[in-house]
Coordinates of C-alpha atoms in Angstrom, one line a residue:
M1 CA -34.8 9.2 27.9
T2 CA -33.0 12.5 28.8
L3 CA -29.3 12.7 29.1
N4 CA -28.1 15.2 32.0
L5 CA -24.5 16.2 31.0
D6 CA -22.4 18.5 32.8
R7 CA -20.4 21.1 30.8
T8 CA -17.3 19.1 30.6
Q9 CA -19.1 16.1 29.1
Q10 CA -20.9 18.1 26.5
E11 CA -17.5 19.7 25.5
N12 CA -16.1 16.3 25.2
M13 CA -18.8 15.2 22.9
N14 CA -18.6 18.4 20.7
A15 CA -15.0 18.8 20.5
S16 CA -13.1 18.4 17.3
R17 CA -9.5 18.3 16.2
S18 CA -8.5 20.1 13.2
F19 CA -6.0 19.2 10.4
P20 CA -3.4 21.9 9.3
T21 CA -3.9 24.1 6.3
G22 CA -2.6 22.3 3.1
F23 CA -3.1 18.7 4.6
L24 CA -4.2 16.5 1.7
F25 CA -7.1 14.1 1.9
G26 CA -7.1 11.5 -0.6
A27 CA -7.8 7.7 -1.6
A28 CA -5.8 5.2 -3.4
T29 CA -6.3 2.4 -6.0
A30 CA -3.9 0.2 -8.2
A31 CA -4.3 -0.3 -11.9
Y32 CA -4.8 -4.2 -12.0
Q33 CA -7.0 -4.1 -9.1
I34 CA -9.7 -1.5 -10.6
E35 CA -9.2 -1.1 -14.5
G36 CA -10.3 -4.3 -16.2
A37 CA -10.1 -4.1 -19.9
A38 CA -7.3 -6.6 -19.5
F39 CA -6.7 -7.2 -23.1
E40 CA -8.2 -4.0 -24.7
D41 CA -6.4 -1.4 -26.6
G42 CA -3.2 -3.2 -27.0
R43 CA -2.6 -4.0 -23.4
T44 CA -1.1 -7.7 -22.8
A45 CA -0.7 -9.9 -19.9
S46 CA 1.1 -8.9 -16.6
I47 CA 2.2 -11.4 -14.1
W48 CA -0.9 -11.1 -12.2
D49 CA -3.0 -11.8 -15.5
A50 CA -1.0 -15.0 -15.6
F51 CA -0.8 -15.9 -11.7
A52 CA -4.7 -15.5 -11.6
R53 CA -5.0 -18.3 -13.9
V54 CA -2.6 -20.7 -11.9
P55 CA -5.1 -23.3 -10.4
G56 CA -5.6 -22.5 -6.9
A57 CA -3.5 -19.3 -6.7
V58 CA -6.5 -16.9 -6.3
I59 CA -9.8 -18.0 -4.3
N60 CA -12.5 -18.7 -6.7
A61 CA -10.2 -18.4 -9.6
D62 CA -10.9 -14.8 -9.7
N63 CA -8.9 -12.4 -11.8
G64 CA -8.7 -8.8 -12.9
D65 CA -10.0 -9.2 -16.5
V66 CA -13.0 -6.8 -15.6
A67 CA -12.5 -5.7 -11.9
C68 CA -14.3 -2.4 -11.5
D69 CA -14.3 -1.6 -15.1
H70 CA -12.5 1.6 -14.3
Y71 CA -11.2 1.7 -17.7
H72 CA -14.4 2.7 -19.2
R73 CA -16.1 4.3 -16.0
Y74 CA -13.4 6.5 -15.0
R75 CA -15.2 9.6 -15.6
D76 CA -18.0 8.4 -13.3
D77 CA -15.4 7.5 -10.9
V78 CA -13.6 10.8 -10.9
A79 CA -17.3 12.5 -10.4
L80 CA -17.5 10.3 -7.2
M81 CA -13.9 11.5 -6.0
K82 CA -15.1 15.2 -6.5
E83 CA -18.4 14.4 -4.5
L84 CA -16.5 13.2 -1.8
G85 CA -14.5 16.4 -1.8
L86 CA -11.0 14.5 -2.2
D87 CA -7.8 16.8 -2.4
T88 CA -6.0 14.1 -4.4
Y89 CA -6.1 10.6 -5.9
R90 CA -3.4 8.2 -5.8
F91 CA -3.5 5.6 -8.9
S92 CA -1.1 3.5 -10.7
T93 CA -0.3 3.3 -14.3
S94 CA -0.1 -0.3 -16.0
W95 CA 3.2 -1.1 -17.5
S96 CA 1.4 -3.8 -19.5
R97 CA -1.0 -1.3 -21.1
V98 CA 1.9 1.3 -21.7
R99 CA 4.6 -0.9 -23.0
P100 CA 2.9 -4.2 -23.7
D101 CA 5.0 -7.2 -23.2
G102 CA 7.7 -4.5 -22.0
G103 CA 8.1 -3.4 -25.7
A104 CA 7.3 -0.4 -27.8
L105 CA 5.2 2.3 -26.3
N106 CA 1.3 1.9 -27.1
P107 CA -0.3 5.3 -27.7
K108 CA -3.6 4.0 -26.7
G109 CA -2.4 3.0 -23.3
V110 CA -1.0 6.3 -22.6
D111 CA -4.0 7.9 -24.0
F112 CA -6.1 6.4 -21.1
Y113 CA -3.9 8.0 -18.5
E114 CA -3.8 11.3 -20.3
R115 CA -7.6 11.2 -20.2
L116 CA -7.7 10.0 -16.4
V117 CA -5.3 12.9 -15.5
D118 CA -7.2 15.6 -17.4
E119 CA -10.5 14.4 -15.8
L120 CA -8.9 14.7 -12.4
L121 CA -7.4 18.1 -12.9
G122 CA -10.7 19.2 -14.4
A123 CA -12.4 18.1 -11.1
G124 CA -9.8 20.1 -9.2
I125 CA -8.2 16.8 -7.8
I126 CA -4.3 16.4 -7.7
P127 CA -3.2 13.5 -9.6
W128 CA -0.7 11.2 -7.6
L129 CA 0.9 8.8 -9.8
T130 CA 2.6 5.5 -8.8
L131 CA 4.6 3.9 -11.5
Y132 CA 4.6 0.3 -10.3
H133 CA 2.0 -1.6 -8.2
W134 CA 3.2 -5.1 -9.0
D135 CA 1.9 -5.7 -12.6
L136 CA 5.1 -6.5 -14.4
P137 CA 4.6 -7.4 -18.0
Q138 CA 4.6 -11.4 -18.0
A139 CA 6.9 -11.3 -21.1
I140 CA 9.6 -9.7 -18.9
E141 CA 9.0 -12.3 -16.3
D142 CA 9.5 -14.9 -18.7
R143 CA 13.0 -13.4 -19.3
G144 CA 13.6 -13.6 -15.4
G145 CA 11.6 -10.7 -14.2
W146 CA 12.9 -8.9 -11.2
T147 CA 15.7 -11.2 -10.6
L148 CA 17.6 -9.6 -13.5
R149 CA 19.3 -6.4 -13.4
E150 CA 18.0 -5.4 -16.9
T151 CA 14.5 -5.3 -15.6
A152 CA 15.7 -2.2 -13.4
D153 CA 16.7 -0.4 -16.7
R154 CA 13.4 -1.4 -18.6
F155 CA 11.5 -0.1 -15.6
T156 CA 13.5 3.4 -15.7
E157 CA 12.6 3.6 -19.8
Y158 CA 8.7 3.0 -19.0
A159 CA 8.9 5.5 -16.2
L160 CA 10.4 8.3 -18.6
D161 CA 7.8 7.4 -21.2
M162 CA 5.2 8.3 -18.5
H163 CA 7.1 11.4 -17.7
D164 CA 7.0 12.2 -21.5
A165 CA 3.2 11.9 -21.5
L166 CA 2.3 13.4 -18.2
G167 CA 5.3 15.4 -17.0
D168 CA 3.6 18.7 -17.8
R169 CA 0.4 17.9 -15.5
V170 CA 1.6 15.4 -12.8
H171 CA 3.8 16.9 -10.1
H172 CA 3.8 13.8 -7.6
W173 CA 5.5 10.8 -8.8
T174 CA 6.0 7.4 -6.9
T175 CA 8.4 5.1 -8.1
L176 CA 7.3 1.7 -6.4
N177 CA 4.7 0.5 -4.1
E178 CA 5.5 -1.9 -1.4
P179 CA 8.5 -3.6 -2.8
W180 CA 8.5 -5.9 0.1
C181 CA 5.6 -7.7 -1.6
S182 CA 6.7 -7.5 -5.1
S183 CA 9.9 -9.3 -3.8
F184 CA 9.8 -11.6 -0.8
L185 CA 6.0 -12.0 -1.1
S186 CA 6.2 -12.7 -4.8
Y187 CA 9.5 -14.5 -5.3
T188 CA 10.3 -16.1 -2.0
A189 CA 6.8 -17.0 -0.5
G190 CA 5.0 -17.7 -3.7
I191 CA 1.9 -16.0 -2.2
H192 CA 1.8 -13.1 -4.9
A193 CA 2.5 -13.2 -8.6
P194 CA 4.8 -14.5 -10.1
G195 CA 4.6 -17.1 -7.4
R196 CA 8.4 -18.3 -7.0
F197 CA 9.7 -20.1 -4.1
D198 CA 13.4 -19.1 -3.7
I199 CA 15.2 -16.9 -0.9
G200 CA 17.7 -15.8 -3.4
D201 CA 15.1 -14.9 -6.1
G202 CA 13.5 -12.6 -3.5
M203 CA 16.7 -11.1 -2.5
L204 CA 17.7 -10.2 -6.0
A205 CA 14.1 -8.9 -6.8
A206 CA 14.2 -6.6 -3.7
H207 CA 17.7 -5.2 -4.9
H208 CA 16.7 -4.7 -8.6
L209 CA 13.3 -2.9 -7.7
L210 CA 15.3 -0.6 -5.4
L211 CA 17.9 -0.1 -8.1
G212 CA 15.1 0.7 -10.7
H213 CA 13.6 3.1 -8.1
G214 CA 17.2 4.9 -7.7
Q215 CA 17.7 5.1 -11.3
T216 CA 14.3 6.5 -12.1
V217 CA 14.4 9.1 -9.3
A218 CA 17.8 10.4 -10.7
A219 CA 16.5 10.3 -14.2
L220 CA 13.2 12.0 -13.4
R221 CA 15.3 14.8 -11.2
E222 CA 17.4 15.4 -14.2
R223 CA 14.3 15.9 -16.5
D224 CA 12.6 18.3 -14.0
S225 CA 13.9 19.4 -10.6
S226 CA 10.6 20.7 -9.5
L227 CA 8.9 17.3 -9.6
S228 CA 7.9 15.7 -6.0
L229 CA 9.6 12.3 -6.3
G230 CA 9.0 9.5 -3.7
I231 CA 8.6 5.9 -2.9
T232 CA 6.0 4.0 -1.1
L233 CA 6.8 1.4 1.5
N234 CA 4.6 -0.9 3.7
L235 CA 5.9 -0.6 7.2
T236 CA 5.0 -2.0 10.7
V237 CA 5.7 -1.9 14.2
A238 CA 7.1 -5.2 15.3
E239 CA 6.8 -5.7 19.1
P240 CA 8.1 -8.6 21.2
A241 CA 5.4 -10.5 23.2
D242 CA 7.7 -10.0 26.3
P243 CA 10.1 -7.3 26.3
A244 CA 12.0 -9.2 29.0
D245 CA 12.4 -12.2 26.8
A246 CA 15.6 -12.2 24.7
A247 CA 14.1 -14.8 22.3
D248 CA 10.9 -12.5 21.7
V249 CA 13.1 -9.5 21.5
D250 CA 15.2 -11.1 18.7
A251 CA 12.0 -12.3 16.8
A252 CA 10.9 -8.5 16.7
R253 CA 14.2 -7.5 15.5
R254 CA 14.2 -9.8 12.8
I255 CA 10.7 -8.9 11.5
D256 CA 11.6 -5.3 11.6
G257 CA 14.9 -5.9 9.8
Q258 CA 13.3 -8.0 7.1
F259 CA 10.2 -5.9 6.6
N260 CA 11.2 -2.3 7.4
R261 CA 14.9 -1.8 7.6
W262 CA 15.7 -3.9 4.3
F263 CA 14.2 -1.1 2.5
L264 CA 14.5 2.0 4.7
D265 CA 18.3 1.3 5.3
P266 CA 19.3 1.4 1.7
I267 CA 17.1 4.1 0.6
F268 CA 18.0 6.5 3.4
R269 CA 21.6 5.2 4.5
A270 CA 22.9 3.5 1.1
A271 CA 23.4 0.5 3.0
Y272 CA 21.6 -2.9 3.6
P273 CA 21.1 -4.0 7.3
G274 CA 24.1 -6.1 8.1
D275 CA 22.4 -8.0 11.0
I276 CA 19.5 -9.2 8.7
V277 CA 22.2 -10.1 6.0
A278 CA 24.2 -12.3 8.5
D279 CA 20.7 -13.9 9.6
I280 CA 19.7 -14.9 6.3
E281 CA 23.2 -16.3 5.5
K282 CA 22.8 -18.7 8.2
V283 CA 19.7 -20.1 6.5
D284 CA 20.8 -20.0 3.0
A285 CA 24.4 -19.0 2.2
A286 CA 24.0 -19.6 -1.4
A287 CA 21.2 -17.0 -1.7
V288 CA 23.2 -14.4 0.0
E289 CA 26.1 -15.2 -2.4
R290 CA 23.9 -14.5 -5.3
W291 CA 22.7 -11.4 -3.8
R292 CA 26.0 -10.1 -3.0
D293 CA 27.3 -10.7 -6.7
A294 CA 24.2 -8.8 -7.9
V295 CA 25.0 -5.7 -5.7
R296 CA 27.7 -3.9 -7.7
P297 CA 29.9 -1.3 -6.3
G298 CA 27.8 2.1 -6.5
D299 CA 24.3 0.4 -6.5
E300 CA 23.6 1.5 -2.9
T301 CA 24.4 5.1 -3.7
I302 CA 22.2 5.0 -6.7
I303 CA 19.5 3.6 -4.5
A304 CA 19.8 6.2 -2.0
Q305 CA 18.8 9.2 -4.1
P306 CA 17.4 12.3 -2.1
L307 CA 13.5 12.0 -2.0
D308 CA 11.1 14.7 -1.5
A309 CA 8.5 12.3 0.0
L310 CA 8.1 8.8 1.6
G311 CA 4.9 7.1 1.3
V312 CA 3.9 5.2 4.5
N313 CA 1.5 2.4 4.2
Y314 CA 0.3 1.1 7.6
Y315 CA -2.3 -1.5 8.2
H316 CA -1.4 -3.4 11.4
G317 CA 1.7 -4.1 13.8
E318 CA 3.3 -7.5 14.5
F319 CA 3.2 -9.0 18.0
V320 CA 5.7 -11.8 17.9
G321 CA 7.7 -14.1 20.1
G322 CA 10.4 -16.8 20.0
R323 CA 7.9 -19.6 21.3
P324 CA 4.6 -20.5 19.9
D325 CA 1.5 -18.8 21.5
P326 CA -0.9 -21.6 22.9
N327 CA -3.8 -19.7 21.3
P328 CA -2.1 -18.2 18.0
P329 CA -4.2 -15.5 15.8
T330 CA -5.7 -16.7 12.8
P331 CA -3.1 -15.9 9.8
G332 CA -3.9 -13.1 7.4
D333 CA -3.0 -14.9 4.2
A334 CA -5.6 -15.9 1.8
P335 CA -6.7 -19.7 2.3
T336 CA -5.9 -20.5 -1.2
D337 CA -5.7 -24.1 -2.6
R338 CA -2.1 -23.6 -3.9
K339 CA 0.8 -24.1 -1.5
T340 CA 2.7 -21.1 -0.4
G341 CA 5.8 -20.6 1.7
S342 CA 7.1 -18.1 4.1
P343 CA 8.2 -14.4 3.2
W344 CA 10.7 -14.2 5.8
P345 CA 14.0 -15.5 4.7
A346 CA 15.2 -15.6 8.4
G347 CA 11.8 -16.4 9.9
H348 CA 12.8 -19.7 11.8
D349 CA 11.3 -19.5 15.4
I350 CA 9.3 -16.5 14.9
Y351 CA 5.9 -16.8 16.0
W352 CA 2.7 -14.5 16.3
H353 CA 0.9 -13.8 19.3
E354 CA -2.6 -12.9 20.3
R355 CA -2.9 -9.6 22.3
G356 CA -6.4 -9.0 22.3
L357 CA -7.0 -6.1 19.9
P358 CA -10.1 -5.9 17.6
R359 CA -9.6 -7.5 14.1
T360 CA -10.7 -6.8 10.6
S361 CA -12.1 -9.6 8.3
M362 CA -8.4 -10.0 7.2
H363 CA -7.8 -11.0 10.8
W364 CA -5.6 -8.0 10.9
E365 CA -5.2 -5.9 14.1
V366 CA -6.6 -2.5 14.7
Q367 CA -3.9 -0.7 16.3
P368 CA -4.1 3.3 15.5
A369 CA -1.5 3.9 18.1
G370 CA 1.0 1.8 15.9
L371 CA 0.6 4.3 13.1
T372 CA 1.8 7.1 15.5
Q373 CA 4.5 5.0 16.7
L374 CA 5.8 4.1 13.2
L375 CA 5.3 7.7 12.1
E376 CA 7.5 9.1 14.9
R377 CA 10.3 6.4 14.4
V378 CA 10.7 6.7 10.6
W379 CA 10.6 10.7 10.9
T380 CA 13.2 10.8 13.6
E381 CA 15.4 7.9 12.3
Y382 CA 15.1 8.2 8.4
A383 CA 13.1 11.2 6.9
Q384 CA 13.7 14.3 9.2
P385 CA 17.7 14.2 9.1
V386 CA 17.5 14.4 5.2
G387 CA 14.4 16.6 4.8
T388 CA 12.0 13.9 3.4
I389 CA 8.2 14.6 4.0
L390 CA 5.9 11.8 5.1
Y391 CA 2.5 10.9 3.5
V392 CA 0.3 8.0 4.8
T393 CA -0.2 6.6 1.2
E394 CA -2.3 3.6 2.4
N395 CA -4.4 2.7 5.2
G396 CA -7.6 0.9 5.5
A397 CA -9.7 -2.1 6.5
A398 CA -11.7 -4.9 4.9
Y399 CA -15.0 -5.9 6.8
D400 CA -18.1 -8.1 5.9
D401 CA -20.0 -5.3 4.4
E402 CA -23.8 -5.7 3.7
L403 CA -25.6 -3.6 1.0
V404 CA -29.3 -2.8 2.2
E405 CA -31.9 -1.0 0.5
V406 CA -34.8 0.9 2.3
D407 CA -37.5 2.8 0.3
G408 CA -35.4 2.4 -2.8
E409 CA -32.2 3.9 -1.1
K410 CA -29.1 1.8 -1.0
S411 CA -26.6 2.1 1.8
V412 CA -23.9 0.3 3.5
P413 CA -23.5 0.7 7.1
D414 CA -20.0 0.1 8.0
A415 CA -19.5 1.3 11.4
E416 CA -16.4 -0.5 12.1
R417 CA -14.7 0.8 8.9
T418 CA -15.9 4.4 9.9
E419 CA -14.4 4.1 13.2
F420 CA -11.3 2.9 11.8
L421 CA -10.9 5.8 9.6
R422 CA -11.5 8.3 12.4
V423 CA -9.2 6.9 14.9
H424 CA -6.4 6.4 12.3
L425 CA -6.8 10.0 11.4
G426 CA -6.6 10.7 14.9
A427 CA -3.1 8.9 15.1
I428 CA -1.9 11.1 12.3
L429 CA -2.8 14.1 14.4
D430 CA -1.1 12.8 17.3
A431 CA 2.3 12.2 15.3
Q432 CA 1.9 15.8 14.1
E433 CA 1.5 17.1 17.5
A434 CA 4.7 15.1 18.4
G435 CA 6.5 17.0 15.6
V436 CA 6.2 14.7 12.6
D437 CA 5.9 16.5 9.1
V438 CA 3.2 14.2 7.6
R439 CA 1.2 16.1 5.2
G440 CA -1.5 13.8 3.9
Y441 CA -3.6 10.7 4.1
F442 CA -4.8 8.2 1.3
Y443 CA -7.5 5.9 2.3
W444 CA -7.2 2.4 0.9
S445 CA -9.2 1.8 -1.1
L446 CA -11.6 4.3 -2.9
L447 CA -13.3 1.2 -4.5
D448 CA -14.0 -2.3 -3.4
N449 CA -11.7 -4.2 -5.9
F450 CA -9.6 -7.2 -6.7
E451 CA -7.9 -8.0 -3.5
W452 CA -5.0 -10.0 -5.1
A453 CA -4.9 -13.7 -3.8
W454 CA -8.2 -13.0 -2.1
G455 CA -9.9 -12.3 -5.4
Y456 CA -13.1 -10.4 -4.7
E457 CA -13.8 -12.0 -1.1
K458 CA -12.4 -9.2 0.8
R459 CA -14.0 -5.3 0.5
F460 CA -11.6 -2.6 1.5
G461 CA -13.4 0.3 -0.3
I462 CA -15.3 3.1 0.9
V463 CA -17.5 2.9 -2.1
H464 CA -19.3 -0.5 -2.5
V465 CA -18.9 -2.0 -6.1
D466 CA -21.5 -4.5 -7.3
Y467 CA -19.4 -6.7 -9.6
H468 CA -22.3 -7.9 -11.4
T469 CA -23.8 -4.6 -12.4
Q470 CA -20.8 -2.1 -11.6
E471 CA -23.1 0.0 -9.7
R472 CA -21.3 2.3 -7.1
T473 CA -22.6 3.0 -3.7
L474 CA -21.2 5.3 -1.2
K475 CA -20.7 3.5 2.2
D476 CA -21.4 5.2 5.7
S477 CA -17.5 5.5 5.8
A478 CA -17.4 7.5 2.6
K479 CA -20.0 9.8 3.8
E480 CA -17.9 10.2 7.0
Y481 CA -14.8 10.7 5.2
R482 CA -16.7 13.5 3.1
R483 CA -17.8 15.2 6.3
V484 CA -14.3 15.2 7.8
I485 CA -12.8 16.4 4.4
A486 CA -15.4 19.4 4.5
D487 CA -14.7 20.2 8.1
R488 CA -11.0 19.6 7.9
A489 CA -11.4 18.1 11.4
I490 CA -12.3 14.6 13.0
D491 CA -14.8 14.5 16.1
V492 CA -13.0 13.8 19.3
P493 CA -14.8 10.6 21.0
A494 CA -16.6 10.9 24.3
P495 CA -14.8 9.3 27.1
A496 CA -16.7 6.0 26.9
D497 CA -15.7 5.8 23.1
A498 CA -11.9 6.7 23.9
A499 CA -11.9 4.1 26.2
R500 CA -13.4 1.5 23.7
T501 CA -10.8 2.6 21.0
A502 CA -7.7 2.8 23.3
V503 CA -4.8 0.4 22.3
P504 CA -2.4 -1.0 24.8
R505 CA 1.4 0.1 24.1

């Protein structure tokens, strides 16, 4: 068949959109999800080692004991990164490996990260270090975990240990990854480790996480003013099912307040959102009283340290109403056997609605326009006024991949993930064209890995991992990302494709 295309159609098919000079293309991982070697070289149990052994907490009773065996295979994994052309690699250090049980420094644990950083630098890849990606030493949790103020102090001590070891080679430092998950999802909903069910515990955990963040930024800044310091938040766009319905608008306000503003406001405005405090107080006044007692004078000033960078993690939006949808979407939480609760302290009369967008295998909506909208909002309301740069530090999708082999060549044809990657990179370009200073993108994740309560059921990687042999195979999405990085541009879709990937606003 011969296609007869006019000049405009040919230009549309062949056009591309370029990224600015200096824009960083990267990928991200987390220590517990990929390292393995759970009890080697002095490492002791984290809360995730313990939680994964609670009956019914993780699908198939999976755990991170071996994971992707990155601890032993990091050189090969860095070689893969170099093959992809990554500018930068975002990884986390394991508190349980560096200071087992939260105690004395473990030289063997520190040595692993020194070797990893040296390998990255030797490959021309910028190391981007995250100090906390949810793997609190279990011994600290046994003493009270993030509900205790002393844990913030212990976190700062651990952070300074890492700076002692790596400060001469690592420029980009992130304190926390997604504190909403390590507080409300973990201490209130019981969905993630340590699996507690208490509104007050979640509020205390959130405050002490942020306090530890602020203390650490101040301490690192005092050590070396040239460092780029920041935090990574998972953020969303909460939209009412009916903008003319007061109940729907209020539901969206409360999701935005509990998910976004509970962290953005103290970090950038030195104050928690008063409307959400009032909402939670109506549900659990005792929890709010405990939290008020924990927030000492000056804490919010400590939390609101000036930041060089804010990491934005975006996966999907929230489409909610004040009344149930007759045909509600399938929830995205792992269907574990262990009972779990709600991470929303003021979540009463909030219901998720279906709006007909494509969904990933996690049942998450694919909404690239939401990323543009989110970046514009965070830039305008929070980052720009104080001179903080934005990076998209996580964005990715799980699909039901199939490893195929033809004539001895293995491949993973993941067209949906490839499209997901392209349209979200396009959403970043849209935000840049609107004036947002966003300077990098990290795909989540480099490797298929342990997906928390989902165990090994869901694959987010652009690199397929055979968990039995530990063989790595580049998926088609990885090959496309390699091309994008080499060209520093994405293809503009033809008109038919543009219509297919458009998202209602």
